[in-house]
mmCIF file of C-alpha atoms and ligand atoms in Angstrom:
data_model
loop_
_atom_site.group_PDB
_atom_site.id
_atom_site.type_symbol
_atom_site.label_atom_id
_atom_site.label_comp_id
_atom_site.label_asym_id
_atom_site.label_seq_id
_atom_site.Cartn_x
_atom_site.Cartn_y
_atom_site.Cartn_z
ATOM 1 C CA MET A 900 27.713 -81.621 -7.065
ATOM 2 C CA LYS A 901 29.099 -84.986 -5.989
ATOM 3 C CA ILE A 902 27.261 -87.634 -7.998
ATOM 4 C CA ALA A 903 27.526 -91.406 -7.529
ATOM 5 C CA VAL A 904 26.507 -94.150 -9.933
ATOM 6 C CA PRO A 905 26.456 -97.561 -8.216
ATOM 7 C CA LYS A 906 26.429 -100.892 -10.023
ATOM 8 C CA GLU A 907 22.901 -102.329 -9.967
ATOM 9 C CA ILE A 908 22.547 -105.364 -7.698
ATOM 10 C CA LYS A 909 19.025 -106.615 -8.438
ATOM 11 C CA ASN A 910 18.893 -110.139 -9.940
ATOM 12 C CA HIS A 911 20.075 -110.045 -13.593
ATOM 13 C CA GLU A 912 19.887 -106.260 -13.719
ATOM 14 C CA TYR A 913 22.519 -105.114 -16.206
ATOM 15 C CA ARG A 914 21.407 -101.536 -16.822
ATOM 16 C CA VAL A 915 23.325 -98.565 -15.442
ATOM 17 C CA ALA A 916 21.870 -95.167 -14.547
ATOM 18 C CA LEU A 917 24.330 -93.039 -16.551
ATOM 19 C CA THR A 918 26.170 -93.615 -19.835
ATOM 20 C CA PRO A 919 29.681 -92.254 -20.404
ATOM 21 C CA THR A 920 28.024 -89.642 -22.653
ATOM 22 C CA GLY A 921 25.857 -88.542 -19.720
ATOM 23 C CA ALA A 922 28.887 -88.494 -17.437
ATOM 24 C CA ARG A 923 30.702 -86.167 -19.856
ATOM 25 C CA GLU A 924 27.755 -83.743 -19.890
ATOM 26 C CA LEU A 925 27.800 -83.561 -16.083
ATOM 27 C CA VAL A 926 31.574 -83.259 -15.804
ATOM 28 C CA ASN A 927 31.532 -80.456 -18.383
ATOM 29 C CA ARG A 928 29.113 -78.570 -16.115
ATOM 30 C CA GLY A 929 31.569 -78.805 -13.244
ATOM 31 C CA HIS A 930 30.106 -81.774 -11.363
ATOM 32 C CA ARG A 931 32.116 -84.616 -9.860
ATOM 33 C CA VAL A 932 30.922 -87.999 -11.128
ATOM 34 C CA ARG A 933 32.037 -91.223 -9.424
ATOM 35 C CA VAL A 934 31.066 -94.514 -11.005
ATOM 36 C CA GLN A 935 31.369 -97.858 -9.296
ATOM 37 C CA ALA A 936 33.985 -99.947 -11.100
ATOM 38 C CA GLY A 937 32.228 -102.300 -13.501
ATOM 39 C CA ALA A 938 28.858 -100.520 -13.230
ATOM 40 C CA GLY A 939 28.456 -100.100 -16.995
ATOM 41 C CA GLU A 940 29.934 -103.405 -18.110
ATOM 42 C CA GLY A 941 26.611 -105.261 -18.403
ATOM 43 C CA ALA A 942 25.312 -102.584 -20.745
ATOM 44 C CA GLY A 943 28.499 -102.556 -22.809
ATOM 45 C CA PHE A 944 30.058 -99.424 -21.286
ATOM 46 C CA PRO A 945 33.546 -100.276 -19.979
ATOM 47 C CA ASP A 946 35.183 -98.427 -17.097
ATOM 48 C CA ALA A 947 37.686 -96.837 -19.486
ATOM 49 C CA ASP A 948 34.880 -94.992 -21.283
ATOM 50 C CA TYR A 949 33.746 -93.365 -18.018
ATOM 51 C CA GLU A 950 37.325 -92.355 -17.220
ATOM 52 C CA ALA A 951 37.693 -90.904 -20.702
ATOM 53 C CA ALA A 952 34.526 -88.901 -20.043
ATOM 54 C CA GLY A 953 36.095 -87.372 -16.937
ATOM 55 C CA ALA A 954 34.379 -89.519 -14.299
ATOM 56 C CA SER A 955 36.362 -91.295 -11.602
ATOM 57 C CA LEU A 956 36.026 -94.960 -10.736
ATOM 58 C CA GLU A 957 35.411 -96.259 -7.220
ATOM 59 C CA ALA A 958 35.752 -99.922 -6.292
ATOM 60 C CA ASP A 959 34.638 -99.467 -2.667
ATOM 61 C CA VAL A 960 30.797 -99.438 -2.611
ATOM 62 C CA ALA A 961 30.551 -98.015 0.905
ATOM 63 C CA ALA A 962 32.889 -95.128 0.037
ATOM 64 C CA LEU A 963 30.956 -94.473 -3.181
ATOM 65 C CA TRP A 964 27.593 -94.123 -1.389
ATOM 66 C CA ASP A 965 29.071 -92.248 1.532
ATOM 67 C CA SER A 966 30.701 -89.553 -0.597
ATOM 68 C CA ALA A 967 27.624 -88.767 -2.699
ATOM 69 C CA GLU A 968 25.134 -85.901 -2.587
ATOM 70 C CA LEU A 969 23.139 -87.290 -5.529
ATOM 71 C CA ILE A 970 22.832 -91.034 -6.183
ATOM 72 C CA LEU A 971 21.678 -92.192 -9.611
ATOM 73 C CA LYS A 972 20.260 -95.703 -9.929
ATOM 74 C CA VAL A 973 17.963 -97.725 -12.156
ATOM 75 C CA LYS A 974 16.053 -100.093 -9.877
ATOM 76 C CA GLU A 975 14.504 -99.481 -6.481
ATOM 77 C CA PRO A 976 17.158 -99.732 -3.757
ATOM 78 C CA GLN A 977 17.658 -103.240 -2.409
ATOM 79 C CA PRO A 978 17.761 -103.644 1.421
ATOM 80 C CA GLU A 979 21.566 -103.254 1.683
ATOM 81 C CA GLU A 980 21.328 -100.065 -0.423
ATOM 82 C CA VAL A 981 18.575 -98.614 1.767
ATOM 83 C CA GLU A 982 20.923 -99.135 4.723
ATOM 84 C CA ARG A 983 23.553 -96.985 2.998
ATOM 85 C CA LEU A 984 21.230 -94.019 2.341
ATOM 86 C CA ARG A 985 21.207 -91.120 4.742
ATOM 87 C CA LYS A 986 19.652 -87.729 5.414
ATOM 88 C CA GLY A 987 20.963 -85.022 3.124
ATOM 89 C CA GLN A 988 21.383 -87.346 0.164
ATOM 90 C CA THR A 989 19.140 -87.355 -2.913
ATOM 91 C CA LEU A 990 18.236 -90.647 -4.600
ATOM 92 C CA PHE A 991 16.964 -90.575 -8.208
ATOM 93 C CA THR A 992 15.709 -93.940 -9.554
ATOM 94 C CA TYR A 993 12.656 -96.133 -10.170
ATOM 95 C CA LEU A 994 10.945 -96.687 -6.796
ATOM 96 C CA HIS A 995 7.455 -98.228 -7.367
ATOM 97 C CA LEU A 996 6.739 -97.635 -3.667
ATOM 98 C CA ALA A 997 2.997 -98.405 -3.643
ATOM 99 C CA ALA A 998 3.933 -102.064 -4.160
ATOM 100 C CA GLU A 999 6.549 -102.173 -1.375
ATOM 101 C CA GLU A 1000 5.731 -101.092 2.164
ATOM 102 C CA ALA A 1001 9.059 -102.211 3.648
ATOM 103 C CA LEU A 1002 10.973 -100.172 1.068
ATOM 104 C CA THR A 1003 8.740 -97.136 1.688
ATOM 105 C CA ARG A 1004 9.354 -97.336 5.429
ATOM 106 C CA GLY A 1005 13.083 -97.929 4.867
ATOM 107 C CA LEU A 1006 13.374 -94.805 2.741
ATOM 108 C CA MET A 1007 11.396 -92.797 5.309
ATOM 109 C CA LYS A 1008 13.757 -93.994 8.031
ATOM 110 C CA SER A 1009 16.831 -93.044 5.970
ATOM 111 C CA GLY A 1010 15.812 -89.352 6.003
ATOM 112 C CA ALA A 1011 16.951 -89.065 2.360
ATOM 113 C CA THR A 1012 15.181 -87.210 -0.462
ATOM 114 C CA CYS A 1013 13.847 -89.878 -2.837
ATOM 115 C CA ILE A 1014 12.676 -88.944 -6.328
ATOM 116 C CA ALA A 1015 11.034 -91.612 -8.516
ATOM 117 C CA TYR A 1016 11.418 -91.733 -12.275
ATOM 118 C CA GLU A 1017 7.981 -93.273 -12.728
ATOM 119 C CA THR A 1018 5.891 -90.480 -11.194
ATOM 120 C CA ILE A 1019 7.426 -87.554 -13.099
ATOM 121 C CA THR A 1020 4.882 -86.133 -15.557
ATOM 122 C CA SER A 1021 5.075 -83.922 -18.633
ATOM 123 C CA ALA A 1022 3.181 -81.067 -20.285
ATOM 124 C CA GLN A 1023 2.253 -83.460 -23.094
ATOM 125 C CA GLY A 1024 0.724 -85.927 -20.607
ATOM 126 C CA GLY A 1025 2.063 -89.385 -19.855
ATOM 127 C CA LEU A 1026 5.053 -90.410 -17.795
ATOM 128 C CA PRO A 1027 8.206 -89.488 -19.735
ATOM 129 C CA LEU A 1028 10.691 -91.379 -17.573
ATOM 130 C CA LEU A 1029 8.576 -94.539 -17.486
ATOM 131 C CA ALA A 1030 7.709 -94.476 -21.188
ATOM 132 C CA PRO A 1031 11.040 -95.638 -22.648
ATOM 133 C CA MET A 1032 11.176 -98.672 -20.357
ATOM 134 C CA SER A 1033 7.482 -99.352 -20.945
ATOM 135 C CA ALA A 1034 8.200 -99.455 -24.667
ATOM 136 C CA VAL A 1035 10.941 -102.009 -24.033
ATOM 137 C CA ALA A 1036 8.837 -104.100 -21.640
ATOM 138 C CA GLY A 1037 5.787 -104.013 -23.906
ATOM 139 C CA ARG A 1038 7.831 -105.313 -26.833
ATOM 140 C CA MET A 1039 9.512 -107.929 -24.659
ATOM 141 C CA ALA A 1040 6.177 -109.083 -23.228
ATOM 142 C CA VAL A 1041 5.284 -110.659 -26.555
ATOM 143 C CA GLN A 1042 8.667 -112.375 -26.867
ATOM 144 C CA ALA A 1043 8.263 -113.694 -23.307
ATOM 145 C CA GLY A 1044 4.679 -114.753 -23.981
ATOM 146 C CA ALA A 1045 5.559 -116.524 -27.227
ATOM 147 C CA HIS A 1046 8.370 -118.424 -25.496
ATOM 148 C CA SER A 1047 6.125 -119.316 -22.542
ATOM 149 C CA LEU A 1048 3.527 -120.810 -24.909
ATOM 150 C CA GLU A 1049 6.056 -123.482 -25.908
ATOM 151 C CA LYS A 1050 5.516 -126.934 -24.372
ATOM 152 C CA ALA A 1051 8.926 -127.004 -22.682
ATOM 153 C CA GLN A 1052 7.930 -123.910 -20.662
ATOM 154 C CA GLY A 1053 4.595 -125.448 -19.578
ATOM 155 C CA GLY A 1054 2.680 -123.730 -22.366
ATOM 156 C CA ALA A 1055 -0.077 -125.074 -24.559
ATOM 157 C CA GLY A 1056 2.247 -125.537 -27.532
ATOM 158 C CA VAL A 1057 0.767 -122.710 -29.569
ATOM 159 C CA LEU A 1058 2.667 -120.659 -32.171
ATOM 160 C CA LEU A 1059 1.493 -117.028 -32.089
ATOM 161 C CA PRO A 1060 1.160 -116.495 -35.869
ATOM 162 C CA GLY A 1061 -0.226 -119.945 -36.625
ATOM 163 C CA VAL A 1062 0.624 -121.273 -40.115
ATOM 164 C CA PRO A 1063 -1.384 -121.445 -43.330
ATOM 165 C CA GLY A 1064 -4.449 -123.520 -42.511
ATOM 166 C CA VAL A 1065 -4.073 -123.047 -38.729
ATOM 167 C CA PRO A 1066 -5.419 -119.815 -37.235
ATOM 168 C CA PRO A 1067 -3.165 -117.468 -35.267
ATOM 169 C CA ALA A 1068 -3.180 -117.322 -31.477
ATOM 170 C CA ARG A 1069 -5.370 -114.826 -29.649
ATOM 171 C CA VAL A 1070 -3.596 -112.200 -27.591
ATOM 172 C CA THR A 1071 -5.391 -109.860 -25.181
ATOM 173 C CA VAL A 1072 -3.616 -106.831 -23.765
ATOM 174 C CA ILE A 1073 -5.207 -105.254 -20.681
ATOM 175 C CA GLY A 1074 -4.241 -101.571 -20.560
ATOM 176 C CA GLY A 1075 -3.597 -99.709 -23.824
ATOM 177 C CA GLY A 1076 -0.929 -97.262 -22.656
ATOM 178 C CA VAL A 1077 2.743 -97.395 -23.610
ATOM 179 C CA VAL A 1078 3.320 -101.036 -22.578
ATOM 180 C CA GLY A 1079 0.012 -102.101 -24.088
ATOM 181 C CA GLU A 1080 0.474 -100.419 -27.440
ATOM 182 C CA ASN A 1081 4.030 -101.688 -27.816
ATOM 183 C CA ALA A 1082 2.922 -105.217 -26.947
ATOM 184 C CA ALA A 1083 0.050 -104.997 -29.420
ATOM 185 C CA ARG A 1084 2.371 -103.770 -32.182
ATOM 186 C CA MET A 1085 4.707 -106.703 -31.667
ATOM 187 C CA ALA A 1086 1.896 -109.240 -31.492
ATOM 188 C CA LEU A 1087 0.291 -107.818 -34.643
ATOM 189 C CA GLY A 1088 3.666 -107.887 -36.350
ATOM 190 C CA LEU A 1089 3.940 -111.586 -35.572
ATOM 191 C CA GLY A 1090 0.501 -112.191 -37.046
ATOM 192 C CA ALA A 1091 -1.471 -112.843 -33.848
ATOM 193 C CA GLU A 1092 -5.100 -111.781 -33.390
ATOM 194 C CA VAL A 1093 -4.910 -108.931 -30.911
ATOM 195 C CA THR A 1094 -7.449 -107.187 -28.665
ATOM 196 C CA ILE A 1095 -6.682 -104.283 -26.325
ATOM 197 C CA LEU A 1096 -8.857 -103.517 -23.295
ATOM 198 C CA ASP A 1097 -8.733 -100.113 -21.630
ATOM 199 C CA LYS A 1098 -10.830 -98.021 -19.254
ATOM 200 C CA SER A 1099 -10.110 -94.885 -21.272
ATOM 201 C CA LEU A 1100 -12.345 -94.376 -24.309
ATOM 202 C CA PRO A 1101 -10.178 -91.542 -25.700
ATOM 203 C CA ARG A 1102 -7.208 -93.897 -25.590
ATOM 204 C CA LEU A 1103 -9.162 -96.650 -27.368
ATOM 205 C CA GLU A 1104 -10.152 -94.111 -30.019
ATOM 206 C CA VAL A 1105 -6.510 -93.206 -30.641
ATOM 207 C CA LEU A 1106 -5.556 -96.880 -30.944
ATOM 208 C CA ASP A 1107 -8.508 -97.690 -33.190
ATOM 209 C CA HIS A 1108 -7.539 -94.861 -35.505
ATOM 210 C CA ARG A 1109 -3.875 -95.722 -35.540
ATOM 211 C CA TYR A 1110 -4.267 -99.421 -36.383
ATOM 212 C CA GLN A 1111 -7.065 -99.072 -38.928
ATOM 213 C CA GLY A 1112 -9.009 -102.199 -38.008
ATOM 214 C CA ARG A 1113 -6.029 -104.509 -37.549
ATOM 215 C CA LEU A 1114 -6.335 -104.186 -33.776
ATOM 216 C CA LYS A 1115 -9.577 -104.880 -31.884
ATOM 217 C CA THR A 1116 -10.389 -102.618 -28.977
ATOM 218 C CA ALA A 1117 -12.802 -103.275 -26.107
ATOM 219 C CA TYR A 1118 -13.889 -101.185 -23.142
ATOM 220 C CA SER A 1119 -12.512 -102.884 -20.025
ATOM 221 C CA THR A 1120 -15.437 -104.345 -18.033
ATOM 222 C CA ALA A 1121 -15.873 -107.554 -16.045
ATOM 223 C CA ASP A 1122 -17.692 -109.049 -19.041
ATOM 224 C CA ALA A 1123 -14.931 -108.098 -21.476
ATOM 225 C CA LEU A 1124 -12.382 -109.625 -19.104
ATOM 226 C CA ASP A 1125 -14.450 -112.850 -18.793
ATOM 227 C CA GLU A 1126 -14.478 -113.133 -22.559
ATOM 228 C CA ALA A 1127 -10.736 -112.520 -22.795
ATOM 229 C CA ILE A 1128 -10.072 -115.155 -20.156
ATOM 230 C CA ARG A 1129 -12.076 -117.775 -22.052
ATOM 231 C CA ASP A 1130 -10.685 -116.984 -25.495
ATOM 232 C CA SER A 1131 -7.043 -115.914 -25.140
ATOM 233 C CA ASP A 1132 -3.876 -117.940 -25.510
ATOM 234 C CA LEU A 1133 -1.841 -115.052 -24.092
ATOM 235 C CA ILE A 1134 -2.974 -112.223 -21.793
ATOM 236 C CA ILE A 1135 -0.623 -109.325 -21.118
ATOM 237 C CA GLY A 1136 -1.274 -107.195 -18.016
ATOM 238 C CA ALA A 1137 -0.311 -103.590 -18.811
ATOM 239 C CA VAL A 1138 -2.535 -101.405 -16.620
ATOM 240 C CA LEU A 1139 -1.375 -98.476 -14.554
ATOM 241 C CA VAL A 1140 -2.999 -96.124 -12.094
ATOM 242 C CA PRO A 1141 -0.001 -93.767 -11.707
ATOM 243 C CA GLY A 1142 1.884 -94.270 -8.462
ATOM 244 C CA ALA A 1143 -0.775 -96.630 -7.046
ATOM 245 C CA ALA A 1144 -0.865 -100.388 -6.570
ATOM 246 C CA ALA A 1145 -2.208 -102.144 -9.673
ATOM 247 C CA PRO A 1146 -5.873 -103.253 -9.526
ATOM 248 C CA LYS A 1147 -6.304 -107.064 -9.453
ATOM 249 C CA LEU A 1148 -8.213 -107.834 -12.641
ATOM 250 C CA ILE A 1149 -8.063 -111.644 -12.849
ATOM 251 C CA ARG A 1150 -8.796 -113.704 -9.742
ATOM 252 C CA ARG A 1151 -7.411 -117.171 -9.070
ATOM 253 C CA GLU A 1152 -10.729 -118.966 -9.615
ATOM 254 C CA GLN A 1153 -10.932 -117.449 -13.107
ATOM 255 C CA LEU A 1154 -7.810 -119.361 -14.170
ATOM 256 C CA ALA A 1155 -10.050 -122.434 -14.415
ATOM 257 C CA ASP A 1156 -11.862 -120.709 -17.302
ATOM 258 C CA MET A 1157 -8.639 -120.400 -19.312
ATOM 259 C CA ARG A 1158 -7.391 -123.122 -21.636
ATOM 260 C CA PRO A 1159 -4.623 -125.151 -19.923
ATOM 261 C CA GLY A 1160 -1.181 -123.946 -20.980
ATOM 262 C CA SER A 1161 -2.358 -120.411 -21.689
ATOM 263 C CA VAL A 1162 -0.015 -117.658 -20.550
ATOM 264 C CA LEU A 1163 -0.282 -114.568 -18.345
ATOM 265 C CA VAL A 1164 2.487 -111.979 -18.676
ATOM 266 C CA ASP A 1165 2.101 -109.431 -15.868
ATOM 267 C CA VAL A 1166 4.131 -106.391 -16.866
ATOM 268 C CA ALA A 1167 2.377 -104.363 -14.134
ATOM 269 C CA ILE A 1168 4.094 -106.561 -11.534
ATOM 270 C CA ASP A 1169 6.382 -103.666 -10.550
ATOM 271 C CA GLN A 1170 3.259 -101.959 -9.167
ATOM 272 C CA GLY A 1171 2.190 -105.193 -7.437
ATOM 273 C CA GLY A 1172 0.709 -106.965 -10.469
ATOM 274 C CA CYS A 1173 -2.779 -107.018 -11.978
ATOM 275 C CA PHE A 1174 -3.499 -110.748 -11.586
ATOM 276 C CA GLU A 1175 -4.270 -112.209 -8.139
ATOM 277 C CA THR A 1176 -1.849 -115.093 -8.706
ATOM 278 C CA SER A 1177 1.093 -112.888 -9.778
ATOM 279 C CA LYS A 1178 4.233 -112.789 -7.698
ATOM 280 C CA ALA A 1179 7.428 -111.082 -8.813
ATOM 281 C CA THR A 1180 9.929 -113.339 -10.545
ATOM 282 C CA THR A 1181 13.454 -112.759 -11.811
ATOM 283 C CA HIS A 1182 15.189 -113.276 -15.132
ATOM 284 C CA ALA A 1183 16.900 -116.299 -13.556
ATOM 285 C CA GLU A 1184 13.524 -118.006 -13.067
ATOM 286 C CA PRO A 1185 10.990 -115.906 -14.957
ATOM 287 C CA THR A 1186 7.952 -118.220 -14.986
ATOM 288 C CA TYR A 1187 5.889 -120.479 -12.746
ATOM 289 C CA VAL A 1188 2.636 -122.371 -13.251
ATOM 290 C CA VAL A 1189 -0.574 -121.934 -11.239
ATOM 291 C CA ASP A 1190 -3.587 -124.147 -12.021
ATOM 292 C CA GLY A 1191 -2.116 -125.011 -15.415
ATOM 293 C CA ILE A 1192 -1.546 -121.377 -16.438
ATOM 294 C CA VAL A 1193 2.009 -120.142 -17.072
ATOM 295 C CA HIS A 1194 2.827 -116.845 -15.309
ATOM 296 C CA TYR A 1195 5.691 -114.544 -16.373
ATOM 297 C CA CYS A 1196 6.134 -111.743 -13.797
ATOM 298 C CA VAL A 1197 9.611 -110.228 -14.106
ATOM 299 C CA ALA A 1198 9.694 -106.806 -12.461
ATOM 300 C CA ASN A 1199 12.759 -105.554 -14.348
ATOM 301 C CA MET A 1200 12.163 -106.847 -17.846
ATOM 302 C CA PRO A 1201 14.270 -104.136 -19.576
ATOM 303 C CA GLY A 1202 17.320 -105.273 -17.570
ATOM 304 C CA ALA A 1203 17.624 -108.229 -19.948
ATOM 305 C CA VAL A 1204 18.232 -105.946 -22.924
ATOM 306 C CA ALA A 1205 20.489 -103.641 -20.969
ATOM 307 C CA ARG A 1206 22.273 -102.051 -23.880
ATOM 308 C CA THR A 1207 19.101 -100.819 -25.588
ATOM 309 C CA SER A 1208 17.428 -100.001 -22.292
ATOM 310 C CA THR A 1209 20.317 -98.040 -20.781
ATOM 311 C CA GLN A 1210 20.542 -95.801 -23.822
ATOM 312 C CA ALA A 1211 16.762 -95.285 -23.922
ATOM 313 C CA LEU A 1212 16.529 -94.624 -20.178
ATOM 314 C CA THR A 1213 19.398 -92.155 -19.985
ATOM 315 C CA ASN A 1214 18.109 -90.218 -23.015
ATOM 316 C CA ALA A 1215 15.028 -89.521 -20.897
ATOM 317 C CA THR A 1216 16.613 -89.028 -17.461
ATOM 318 C CA LEU A 1217 19.601 -86.845 -18.385
ATOM 319 C CA PRO A 1218 17.796 -83.468 -18.533
ATOM 320 C CA PHE A 1219 16.356 -84.126 -15.062
ATOM 321 C CA VAL A 1220 19.724 -85.293 -13.720
ATOM 322 C CA MET A 1221 21.301 -82.088 -15.027
ATOM 323 C CA ALA A 1222 18.623 -79.965 -13.354
ATOM 324 C CA LEU A 1223 19.172 -81.771 -10.023
ATOM 325 C CA ALA A 1224 22.932 -81.408 -10.281
ATOM 326 C CA ASP A 1225 22.943 -77.770 -11.419
ATOM 327 C CA LYS A 1226 20.254 -76.391 -9.106
ATOM 328 C CA GLY A 1227 19.963 -78.861 -6.235
ATOM 329 C CA TRP A 1228 16.795 -80.945 -5.738
ATOM 330 C CA ARG A 1229 14.745 -78.237 -4.023
ATOM 331 C CA GLN A 1230 15.149 -75.600 -6.748
ATOM 332 C CA ALA A 1231 14.938 -78.125 -9.601
ATOM 333 C CA LEU A 1232 11.587 -79.421 -8.315
ATOM 334 C CA ALA A 1233 10.296 -75.951 -7.430
ATOM 335 C CA ASP A 1234 11.053 -74.713 -10.970
ATOM 336 C CA ASP A 1235 9.244 -77.544 -12.782
ATOM 337 C CA PRO A 1236 5.663 -78.541 -11.895
ATOM 338 C CA TYR A 1237 6.067 -81.756 -13.930
ATOM 339 C CA PHE A 1238 9.236 -82.773 -12.092
ATOM 340 C CA LEU A 1239 7.660 -82.073 -8.668
ATOM 341 C CA PRO A 1240 5.409 -85.204 -8.592
ATOM 342 C CA GLY A 1241 8.612 -87.253 -8.800
ATOM 343 C CA LEU A 1242 9.198 -86.506 -5.111
ATOM 344 C CA ASN A 1243 7.962 -89.575 -3.201
ATOM 345 C CA VAL A 1244 9.745 -89.378 0.147
ATOM 346 C CA HIS A 1245 11.584 -86.545 1.895
ATOM 347 C CA ASP A 1246 13.065 -86.365 5.373
ATOM 348 C CA GLY A 1247 10.959 -89.200 6.783
ATOM 349 C CA GLN A 1248 7.688 -88.184 5.134
ATOM 350 C CA VAL A 1249 5.781 -89.516 2.136
ATOM 351 C CA THR A 1250 5.070 -86.804 -0.439
ATOM 352 C CA TYR A 1251 3.141 -88.842 -3.017
ATOM 353 C CA PRO A 1252 -0.572 -89.301 -2.135
ATOM 354 C CA ALA A 1253 -1.119 -92.736 -3.766
ATOM 355 C CA VAL A 1254 1.857 -94.184 -1.890
ATOM 356 C CA ALA A 1255 0.687 -92.752 1.444
ATOM 357 C CA GLU A 1256 -2.802 -94.080 0.780
ATOM 358 C CA ALA A 1257 -1.499 -97.590 0.033
ATOM 359 C CA PHE A 1258 -0.050 -97.875 3.537
ATOM 360 C CA GLY A 1259 -2.365 -95.654 5.594
ATOM 361 C CA LEU A 1260 0.337 -93.014 6.019
ATOM 362 C CA GLU A 1261 0.002 -89.254 6.026
ATOM 363 C CA SER A 1262 0.980 -87.487 2.814
ATOM 364 C CA VAL A 1263 2.761 -84.154 2.783
ATOM 365 C CA ASP A 1264 2.238 -81.799 -0.181
ATOM 366 C CA PRO A 1265 5.516 -81.783 -2.165
ATOM 367 C CA ALA A 1266 4.964 -78.104 -3.014
ATOM 368 C CA SER A 1267 5.208 -77.264 0.699
ATOM 369 C CA VAL A 1268 8.505 -79.163 0.938
ATOM 370 C CA VAL A 1269 10.273 -77.277 -1.860
ATOM 371 C CA LYS A 1270 9.166 -73.775 -0.787
HETATM 372 N N1 NAI B 416 7.868 -105.262 -15.441
HETATM 373 C C1 NAI B 416 8.654 -104.353 -15.985
HETATM 374 O O1 NAI B 416 9.836 -104.589 -16.218
HETATM 375 C C2 NAI B 416 8.117 -103.033 -16.367
HETATM 376 C C3 NAI B 416 6.879 -102.669 -15.940
HETATM 377 N N2 NAI B 416 6.299 -101.499 -16.323
HETATM 378 C C4 NAI B 416 4.961 -101.247 -15.789
HETATM 379 O O2 NAI B 416 3.957 -101.461 -16.752
HETATM 380 C C5 NAI B 416 2.754 -100.805 -16.300
HETATM 381 C C6 NAI B 416 2.104 -100.027 -17.449
HETATM 382 O O3 NAI B 416 2.924 -98.905 -17.771
HETATM 383 P P1 NAI B 416 2.578 -97.900 -18.969
HETATM 384 O O4 NAI B 416 2.054 -98.627 -20.134
HETATM 385 O O5 NAI B 416 3.753 -97.026 -19.140
HETATM 386 O O6 NAI B 416 1.399 -97.041 -18.336
HETATM 387 P P2 NAI B 416 0.386 -96.069 -19.107
HETATM 388 O O7 NAI B 416 -0.047 -95.077 -18.127
HETATM 389 O O8 NAI B 416 0.993 -95.615 -20.397
HETATM 390 O O9 NAI B 416 -0.810 -97.040 -19.501
HETATM 391 C C7 NAI B 416 -1.637 -97.655 -18.555
HETATM 392 C C8 NAI B 416 -3.001 -97.836 -19.164
HETATM 393 O O10 NAI B 416 -3.780 -98.648 -18.259
HETATM 394 C C9 NAI B 416 -5.114 -98.209 -18.387
HETATM 395 N N3 NAI B 416 -5.879 -98.730 -17.252
HETATM 396 C C10 NAI B 416 -5.879 -98.346 -15.955
HETATM 397 N N4 NAI B 416 -6.722 -99.106 -15.240
HETATM 398 C C11 NAI B 416 -7.264 -100.023 -16.111
HETATM 399 C C12 NAI B 416 -8.206 -101.075 -15.985
HETATM 400 N N5 NAI B 416 -8.761 -101.358 -14.805
HETATM 401 N N6 NAI B 416 -8.514 -101.791 -17.084
HETATM 402 C C13 NAI B 416 -7.975 -101.506 -18.284
HETATM 403 N N7 NAI B 416 -7.061 -100.506 -18.460
HETATM 404 C C14 NAI B 416 -6.736 -99.770 -17.393
HETATM 405 C C15 NAI B 416 -4.992 -96.692 -18.450
HETATM 406 O O11 NAI B 416 -6.163 -96.104 -18.973
HETATM 407 C C16 NAI B 416 -3.777 -96.537 -19.368
HETATM 408 O O12 NAI B 416 -4.156 -96.405 -20.735
HETATM 409 C C17 NAI B 416 3.202 -99.926 -15.125
HETATM 410 O O13 NAI B 416 2.914 -100.575 -13.898
HETATM 411 C C18 NAI B 416 4.708 -99.849 -15.320
HETATM 412 O O14 NAI B 416 5.398 -99.544 -14.132
HETATM 413 C C19 NAI B 416 6.939 -100.616 -17.155
HETATM 414 C C20 NAI B 416 8.206 -100.917 -17.606
HETATM 415 C C21 NAI B 416 8.922 -102.124 -17.196
HETATM 416 C C1 PYR B 417 10.052 -99.425 -15.031
HETATM 417 C C2 PYR B 417 10.851 -100.445 -14.375
HETATM 418 O O1 PYR B 417 10.550 -100.862 -13.293
HETATM 419 C C3 PYR B 417 12.022 -100.965 -15.010
HETATM 420 O O2 PYR B 417 12.376 -100.496 -16.101
HETATM 421 O O3 PYR B 417 12.650 -101.867 -14.450
HETATM 422 MG MG1 MG B 418 10.451 -103.489 -8.619
#
């Protein structure tokens, strides 16, 4: 199969969808891999390493996209990339469509087959192609929050661990999944006082057991959120309803109940964000202040630690990439009921119910598409 790996063009996105190691695996199976010149540089993978792995380099972006049957990316396609996509091509990347109507409609118009990393499931539960980046983003959320609490960033001037004689800061994490647990681990490690809110009691039980009293857990209700808003120096938004737009859990008027200079880090921003006042920011300008509260809402947090993230992402994606390349998208999805929910758009139609619902579109059963 003809496979293309473009250089990512989102603001400060340095990850790449395939490492030279991954390229070698595909080439060894008889596939033709073309990598855009410079695509791996930001993650520390020079062009020469791809050539040594048997891939070819392409400097002309239009030619790269045009020649491909399968396009591997990291971030959702930007408008100029959507323009390049066409019927007959398969796109495999993060899409987060429920947060982006224009992108959804653009992909429908392209006629291409679009498979999202973040909606693929597994027999063990969870979202195996989201999890590695959620681990990165969860850990980074505490670094970002700690930095945002500094005065120069508009923060209250609070040090997360405190010092002897001064109590630690209070951190609340809303959503105790992969992002939430990784954020909590980091915050605990720094000595903060940490509470996790979740709607899932079984999940809270697991966390309670695992952290043996060092981590407080609370069932996520309006009252629990009110309390968190009043008491927290840092709130991390880490909820997910798979494939759907994030629920808005803190409204603008509630910011008045927070201490001035407190910080909201909205990791769920890639699904639209879980705070009413969240709007996506970039690594170039990650924060802004609303009503005295610092907001950090970067939608591609792992892009900032591209080396770690690229290796973690491609460890998870490679088996799926190999299945797509070896069997073609239709057979690969038909053979694997956990891969099938990755299909979000095919030939002008939405095939993921939560995305269709978000925009009042009709949803087609993916199983009927791969028959
Ligand atoms: N901004 C970025 O760069 C990145 C963002 N993300 C995003 O972070 C979000 C979280 O991802 P994961 O932790 O992997 O998901 P997950 O599925 O592991 O965890 C989500 C948790 O949220 C809980 N939840 C759902 N509704 C809730 C509510 N109303 N109140 C409290 N808890 C609720 C669920 O029970 C679940 O435990 C996703 O939107 C994901 O796309 C992930 C990686 C990078
Ligand atoms: C999950 C996601 O959106 C990211 O890693 O950028
Ligand atoms: Mg996004």
